[in-house]
Amino acid sequence: MAQNKFATEITFDLNDGSKIPALGIGTVPPDDPSQVKDIIITAVKAGFRLIDTAWYYGTEKYIGEALKELFDEGVVKREDLFITTKVWHSFWHSPEKSLDTSLSDLGIDYVDLFLQHWPICLKGGPDGTPSKPMADDENVKYDDDPVTGTKFIDVYNAIEDIKANTNKVRSVGVSNYSITKLKQLLPKVKHFVPVVNQIEYHPQLPQQDLVDFCAEHKILIEAYSPVGGTGAPVLKIPYVKELADKYGVTVNEIVNAYHICEGRIAIPRSSNYDRIKNMVRLPKLNKEELSALYKIGEGHPVRYVNDPWGYGIGFKWWKGDTLSKIED
Ligand code: NDP
């Protein structure tokens, strides 16, 4: 069998001429958020070059501590890394302020990629708080109608302006955009078509229509929750284990390869240092295997991130969504 390559050595071209690593490390906080410092140090030493974070995660200051140590010890230089952050939807009114907070916590003066976290606008305090934009009765507090509102487009335009007018951002993109929302946004783009759309994607959530739509517009797919988040449900699929045995790699490496072999970026997360070190090989899955993995979700699609603010934004299989006209 041909030797497995390393996913950490692969980059993809973005539509603005930059390059993005094919594999990144996610930074949603574990039980002890300060552990993110050691997670990042472990990941970078294992070869990861993309760090995916967000103002909302509350982990940027720990990433900043890790970066300082990695730079001081000469493990990597700033330009070796690709760092992504995002503006949260209750901070929608001040994307640059959100970015400045992130840069300050991270201890860097630019990010490689700045994303709009969600295509909606929710109520928050003047600095974007509450970070969980829900009323005491657990209802979402909207600042714009999630189905018909268009303020989310202004937010993307403001993000574009930051790239156009400052040196704080190299590339701009979106996250959690359905085809419906992309169709609203694209005719209104001012300067830069998003370079990526970061969405939940794994073998249980087939989304070829969205992938094709993004490809038409040269928007790369960045796959979050590649194992389905906490509990790693996707790794319980017997075929994933079968492929891991066949290629002599870990189950995590199979689900990452599912994306990378198809030109999608994968951003897994783990607080287990051995797991992080064993997520970097890239088995070259063949067409039949990729197609068999895709078909797993066709029979019984499952979306694991069903946040209540996602109602009405046009995604299929959003649990409890009575707002969107969902076609499936
Ligand atoms: P993943 O799908 O990568 O799941 C991570 C969880 O799976 C952890 O609890 C981890 O536990 C567990 N896990 C991983 N491998 C195994 C294994 N072999 N056996 C048992 N458990 C395992 O995570 P996320 O949902 O966090 O998504 C990844 C990243 O994507 C995020 O960290 C974030 O950066 C981004 N994201 C973006 C979103 C957006 O709205 N744009 C939404 C969600 C995520 P352990 O720590 O013990 O390894």
PDB file of N, CA, C and O in Angstrom, residues 118-120 122 138-140 142 144-148 181 305-315 318-326:
ATOM      1  N   TRP A 118     -22.241  33.798  11.826  1.00  0.00           N
ATOM      2  CA  TRP A 118     -23.587  33.358  11.417  1.00  0.00           C
ATOM      3  C   TRP A 118     -24.242  34.481  10.606  1.00  0.00           C
ATOM      4  O   TRP A 118     -24.065  35.662  10.939  1.00  0.00           O
ATOM      5  N   PRO A 119     -25.096  34.138   9.616  1.00  0.00           N
ATOM      6  CA  PRO A 119     -25.755  35.167   8.794  1.00  0.00           C
ATOM      7  C   PRO A 119     -27.038  35.693   9.440  1.00  0.00           C
ATOM      8  O   PRO A 119     -28.108  35.673   8.824  1.00  0.00           O
ATOM      9  N   ILE A 120     -26.930  36.116  10.672  1.00  0.00           N
ATOM     10  CA  ILE A 120     -28.077  36.661  11.404  1.00  0.00           C
ATOM     11  C   ILE A 120     -27.575  37.755  12.350  1.00  0.00           C
ATOM     12  O   ILE A 120     -26.375  37.824  12.627  1.00  0.00           O
ATOM     13  N   LEU A 122     -28.297  39.296  16.183  1.00  0.00           N
ATOM     14  CA  LEU A 122     -28.999  39.133  17.452  1.00  0.00           C
ATOM     15  C   LEU A 122     -28.660  40.286  18.379  1.00  0.00           C
ATOM     16  O   LEU A 122     -27.661  40.982  18.196  1.00  0.00           O
ATOM     17  N   GLU A 138     -35.055  31.641  27.476  1.00  0.00           N
ATOM     18  CA  GLU A 138     -34.349  30.821  26.486  1.00  0.00           C
ATOM     19  C   GLU A 138     -34.749  31.140  25.048  1.00  0.00           C
ATOM     20  O   GLU A 138     -34.358  30.431  24.125  1.00  0.00           O
ATOM     21  N   ASN A 139     -35.563  32.195  24.839  1.00  0.00           N
ATOM     22  CA  ASN A 139     -35.877  32.587  23.469  1.00  0.00           C
ATOM     23  C   ASN A 139     -34.739  33.426  22.903  1.00  0.00           C
ATOM     24  O   ASN A 139     -34.120  34.204  23.615  1.00  0.00           O
ATOM     25  N   VAL A 140     -34.489  33.252  21.615  1.00  0.00           N
ATOM     26  CA  VAL A 140     -33.443  34.030  20.953  1.00  0.00           C
ATOM     27  C   VAL A 140     -33.911  35.471  20.829  1.00  0.00           C
ATOM     28  O   VAL A 140     -35.072  35.720  20.529  1.00  0.00           O
ATOM     29  N   TYR A 142     -33.696  38.408  18.659  1.00  0.00           N
ATOM     30  CA  TYR A 142     -33.278  38.852  17.321  1.00  0.00           C
ATOM     31  C   TYR A 142     -33.175  40.366  17.236  1.00  0.00           C
ATOM     32  O   TYR A 142     -33.965  41.086  17.826  1.00  0.00           O
ATOM     33  N   ASP A 144     -32.876  41.400  13.974  1.00  0.00           N
ATOM     34  CA  ASP A 144     -33.366  41.483  12.600  1.00  0.00           C
ATOM     35  C   ASP A 144     -34.079  40.170  12.307  1.00  0.00           C
ATOM     36  O   ASP A 144     -33.703  39.131  12.869  1.00  0.00           O
ATOM     37  N   ASP A 145     -35.063  40.203  11.435  1.00  0.00           N
ATOM     38  CA  ASP A 145     -35.815  38.975  11.169  1.00  0.00           C
ATOM     39  C   ASP A 145     -34.887  37.920  10.535  1.00  0.00           C
ATOM     40  O   ASP A 145     -34.207  38.207   9.553  1.00  0.00           O
ATOM     41  N   PRO A 146     -34.861  36.710  11.107  1.00  0.00           N
ATOM     42  CA  PRO A 146     -33.903  35.712  10.611  1.00  0.00           C
ATOM     43  C   PRO A 146     -34.205  35.225   9.191  1.00  0.00           C
ATOM     44  O   PRO A 146     -33.309  34.760   8.491  1.00  0.00           O
ATOM     45  N   VAL A 147     -35.462  35.352   8.763  1.00  0.00           N
ATOM     46  CA  VAL A 147     -35.822  34.868   7.428  1.00  0.00           C
ATOM     47  C   VAL A 147     -35.751  36.001   6.401  1.00  0.00           C
ATOM     48  O   VAL A 147     -35.131  35.861   5.345  1.00  0.00           O
ATOM     49  N   THR A 148     -36.353  37.151   6.730  1.00  0.00           N
ATOM     50  CA  THR A 148     -36.459  38.221   5.723  1.00  0.00           C
ATOM     51  C   THR A 148     -35.446  39.345   5.919  1.00  0.00           C
ATOM     52  O   THR A 148     -35.258  40.172   5.034  1.00  0.00           O
ATOM     53  N   LYS A 181     -28.957  31.928   1.950  1.00  0.00           N
ATOM     54  CA  LYS A 181     -28.272  33.135   2.440  1.00  0.00           C
ATOM     55  C   LYS A 181     -27.170  33.562   1.468  1.00  0.00           C
ATOM     56  O   LYS A 181     -26.935  34.761   1.269  1.00  0.00           O
ATOM     57  N   VAL A 305     -25.098  20.321  15.235  1.00  0.00           N
ATOM     58  CA  VAL A 305     -25.181  21.709  15.718  1.00  0.00           C
ATOM     59  C   VAL A 305     -26.537  22.256  15.293  1.00  0.00           C
ATOM     60  O   VAL A 305     -26.767  22.509  14.109  1.00  0.00           O
ATOM     61  N   ASN A 306     -27.459  22.343  16.242  1.00  0.00           N
ATOM     62  CA  ASN A 306     -28.825  22.812  15.961  1.00  0.00           C
ATOM     63  C   ASN A 306     -29.142  24.008  16.845  1.00  0.00           C
ATOM     64  O   ASN A 306     -30.181  24.050  17.501  1.00  0.00           O
ATOM     65  N   ASP A 307     -28.215  24.963  16.916  1.00  0.00           N
ATOM     66  CA  ASP A 307     -28.430  26.111  17.805  1.00  0.00           C
ATOM     67  C   ASP A 307     -29.726  26.826  17.439  1.00  0.00           C
ATOM     68  O   ASP A 307     -30.057  26.964  16.262  1.00  0.00           O
ATOM     69  N   PRO A 308     -30.470  27.307  18.458  1.00  0.00           N
ATOM     70  CA  PRO A 308     -31.784  27.893  18.174  1.00  0.00           C
ATOM     71  C   PRO A 308     -31.718  29.112  17.261  1.00  0.00           C
ATOM     72  O   PRO A 308     -32.683  29.423  16.573  1.00  0.00           O
ATOM     73  N   TRP A 309     -30.578  29.806  17.231  1.00  0.00           N
ATOM     74  CA  TRP A 309     -30.496  30.969  16.343  1.00  0.00           C
ATOM     75  C   TRP A 309     -30.307  30.544  14.882  1.00  0.00           C
ATOM     76  O   TRP A 309     -30.264  31.383  13.993  1.00  0.00           O
ATOM     77  N   GLY A 310     -30.218  29.234  14.649  1.00  0.00           N
ATOM     78  CA  GLY A 310     -30.079  28.756  13.265  1.00  0.00           C
ATOM     79  C   GLY A 310     -31.413  28.549  12.572  1.00  0.00           C
ATOM     80  O   GLY A 310     -31.472  28.251  11.380  1.00  0.00           O
ATOM     81  N   TYR A 311     -32.518  28.744  13.306  1.00  0.00           N
ATOM     82  CA  TYR A 311     -33.830  28.588  12.687  1.00  0.00           C
ATOM     83  C   TYR A 311     -33.998  29.628  11.587  1.00  0.00           C
ATOM     84  O   TYR A 311     -33.654  30.791  11.761  1.00  0.00           O
ATOM     85  N   GLY A 312     -34.558  29.182  10.489  1.00  0.00           N
ATOM     86  CA  GLY A 312     -34.970  30.144   9.466  1.00  0.00           C
ATOM     87  C   GLY A 312     -33.890  30.542   8.494  1.00  0.00           C
ATOM     88  O   GLY A 312     -34.149  31.320   7.580  1.00  0.00           O
ATOM     89  N   ILE A 313     -32.664  30.024   8.653  1.00  0.00           N
ATOM     90  CA  ILE A 313     -31.611  30.502   7.748  1.00  0.00           C
ATOM     91  C   ILE A 313     -31.445  29.607   6.524  1.00  0.00           C
ATOM     92  O   ILE A 313     -30.561  29.825   5.714  1.00  0.00           O
ATOM     93  N   GLY A 314     -32.314  28.612   6.411  1.00  0.00           N
ATOM     94  CA  GLY A 314     -32.389  27.884   5.147  1.00  0.00           C
ATOM     95  C   GLY A 314     -31.610  26.581   5.086  1.00  0.00           C
ATOM     96  O   GLY A 314     -31.439  26.016   4.005  1.00  0.00           O
ATOM     97  N   PHE A 315     -31.137  26.085   6.235  1.00  0.00           N
ATOM     98  CA  PHE A 315     -30.433  24.802   6.205  1.00  0.00           C
ATOM     99  C   PHE A 315     -31.414  23.647   6.274  1.00  0.00           C
ATOM    100  O   PHE A 315     -32.425  23.725   6.969  1.00  0.00           O
ATOM    101  N   TRP A 318     -32.598  21.043  10.068  1.00  0.00           N
ATOM    102  CA  TRP A 318     -32.341  21.801  11.302  1.00  0.00           C
ATOM    103  C   TRP A 318     -33.418  21.427  12.304  1.00  0.00           C
ATOM    104  O   TRP A 318     -34.592  21.738  12.090  1.00  0.00           O
ATOM    105  N   LYS A 319     -32.994  20.749  13.371  1.00  0.00           N
ATOM    106  CA  LYS A 319     -33.954  20.203  14.329  1.00  0.00           C
ATOM    107  C   LYS A 319     -34.901  21.289  14.864  1.00  0.00           C
ATOM    108  O   LYS A 319     -34.431  22.320  15.343  1.00  0.00           O
ATOM    109  N   GLY A 320     -36.180  21.054  14.762  1.00  0.00           N
ATOM    110  CA  GLY A 320     -37.151  21.966  15.355  1.00  0.00           C
ATOM    111  C   GLY A 320     -37.398  23.228  14.547  1.00  0.00           C
ATOM    112  O   GLY A 320     -38.113  24.114  15.001  1.00  0.00           O
ATOM    113  N   ASP A 321     -36.813  23.327  13.352  1.00  0.00           N
ATOM    114  CA  ASP A 321     -36.973  24.562  12.574  1.00  0.00           C
ATOM    115  C   ASP A 321     -38.355  24.614  11.939  1.00  0.00           C
ATOM    116  O   ASP A 321     -38.703  23.796  11.099  1.00  0.00           O
ATOM    117  N   THR A 322     -39.142  25.591  12.366  1.00  0.00           N
ATOM    118  CA  THR A 322     -40.458  25.752  11.751  1.00  0.00           C
ATOM    119  C   THR A 322     -40.501  27.044  10.945  1.00  0.00           C
ATOM    120  O   THR A 322     -41.519  27.416  10.391  1.00  0.00           O
ATOM    121  N   LEU A 323     -39.364  27.752  10.891  1.00  0.00           N
ATOM    122  CA  LEU A 323     -39.347  29.041  10.198  1.00  0.00           C
ATOM    123  C   LEU A 323     -38.965  28.914   8.717  1.00  0.00           C
ATOM    124  O   LEU A 323     -39.541  29.563   7.863  1.00  0.00           O
ATOM    125  N   SER A 324     -37.957  28.084   8.421  1.00  0.00           N
ATOM    126  CA  SER A 324     -37.507  27.998   7.023  1.00  0.00           C
ATOM    127  C   SER A 324     -38.465  27.164   6.210  1.00  0.00           C
ATOM    128  O   SER A 324     -39.112  26.276   6.728  1.00  0.00           O
ATOM    129  N   LYS A 325     -38.414  27.418   4.918  1.00  0.00           N
ATOM    130  CA  LYS A 325     -39.085  26.499   4.005  1.00  0.00           C
ATOM    131  C   LYS A 325     -38.022  25.485   3.625  1.00  0.00           C
ATOM    132  O   LYS A 325     -37.202  25.714   2.750  1.00  0.00           O
ATOM    133  N   ILE A 326     -38.003  24.377   4.331  1.00  0.00           N
ATOM    134  CA  ILE A 326     -36.933  23.405   4.103  1.00  0.00           C
ATOM    135  C   ILE A 326     -37.349  22.425   3.017  1.00  0.00           C
ATOM    136  O   ILE A 326     -38.398  21.800   3.101  1.00  0.00           O
TER     137      ILE A 326
END
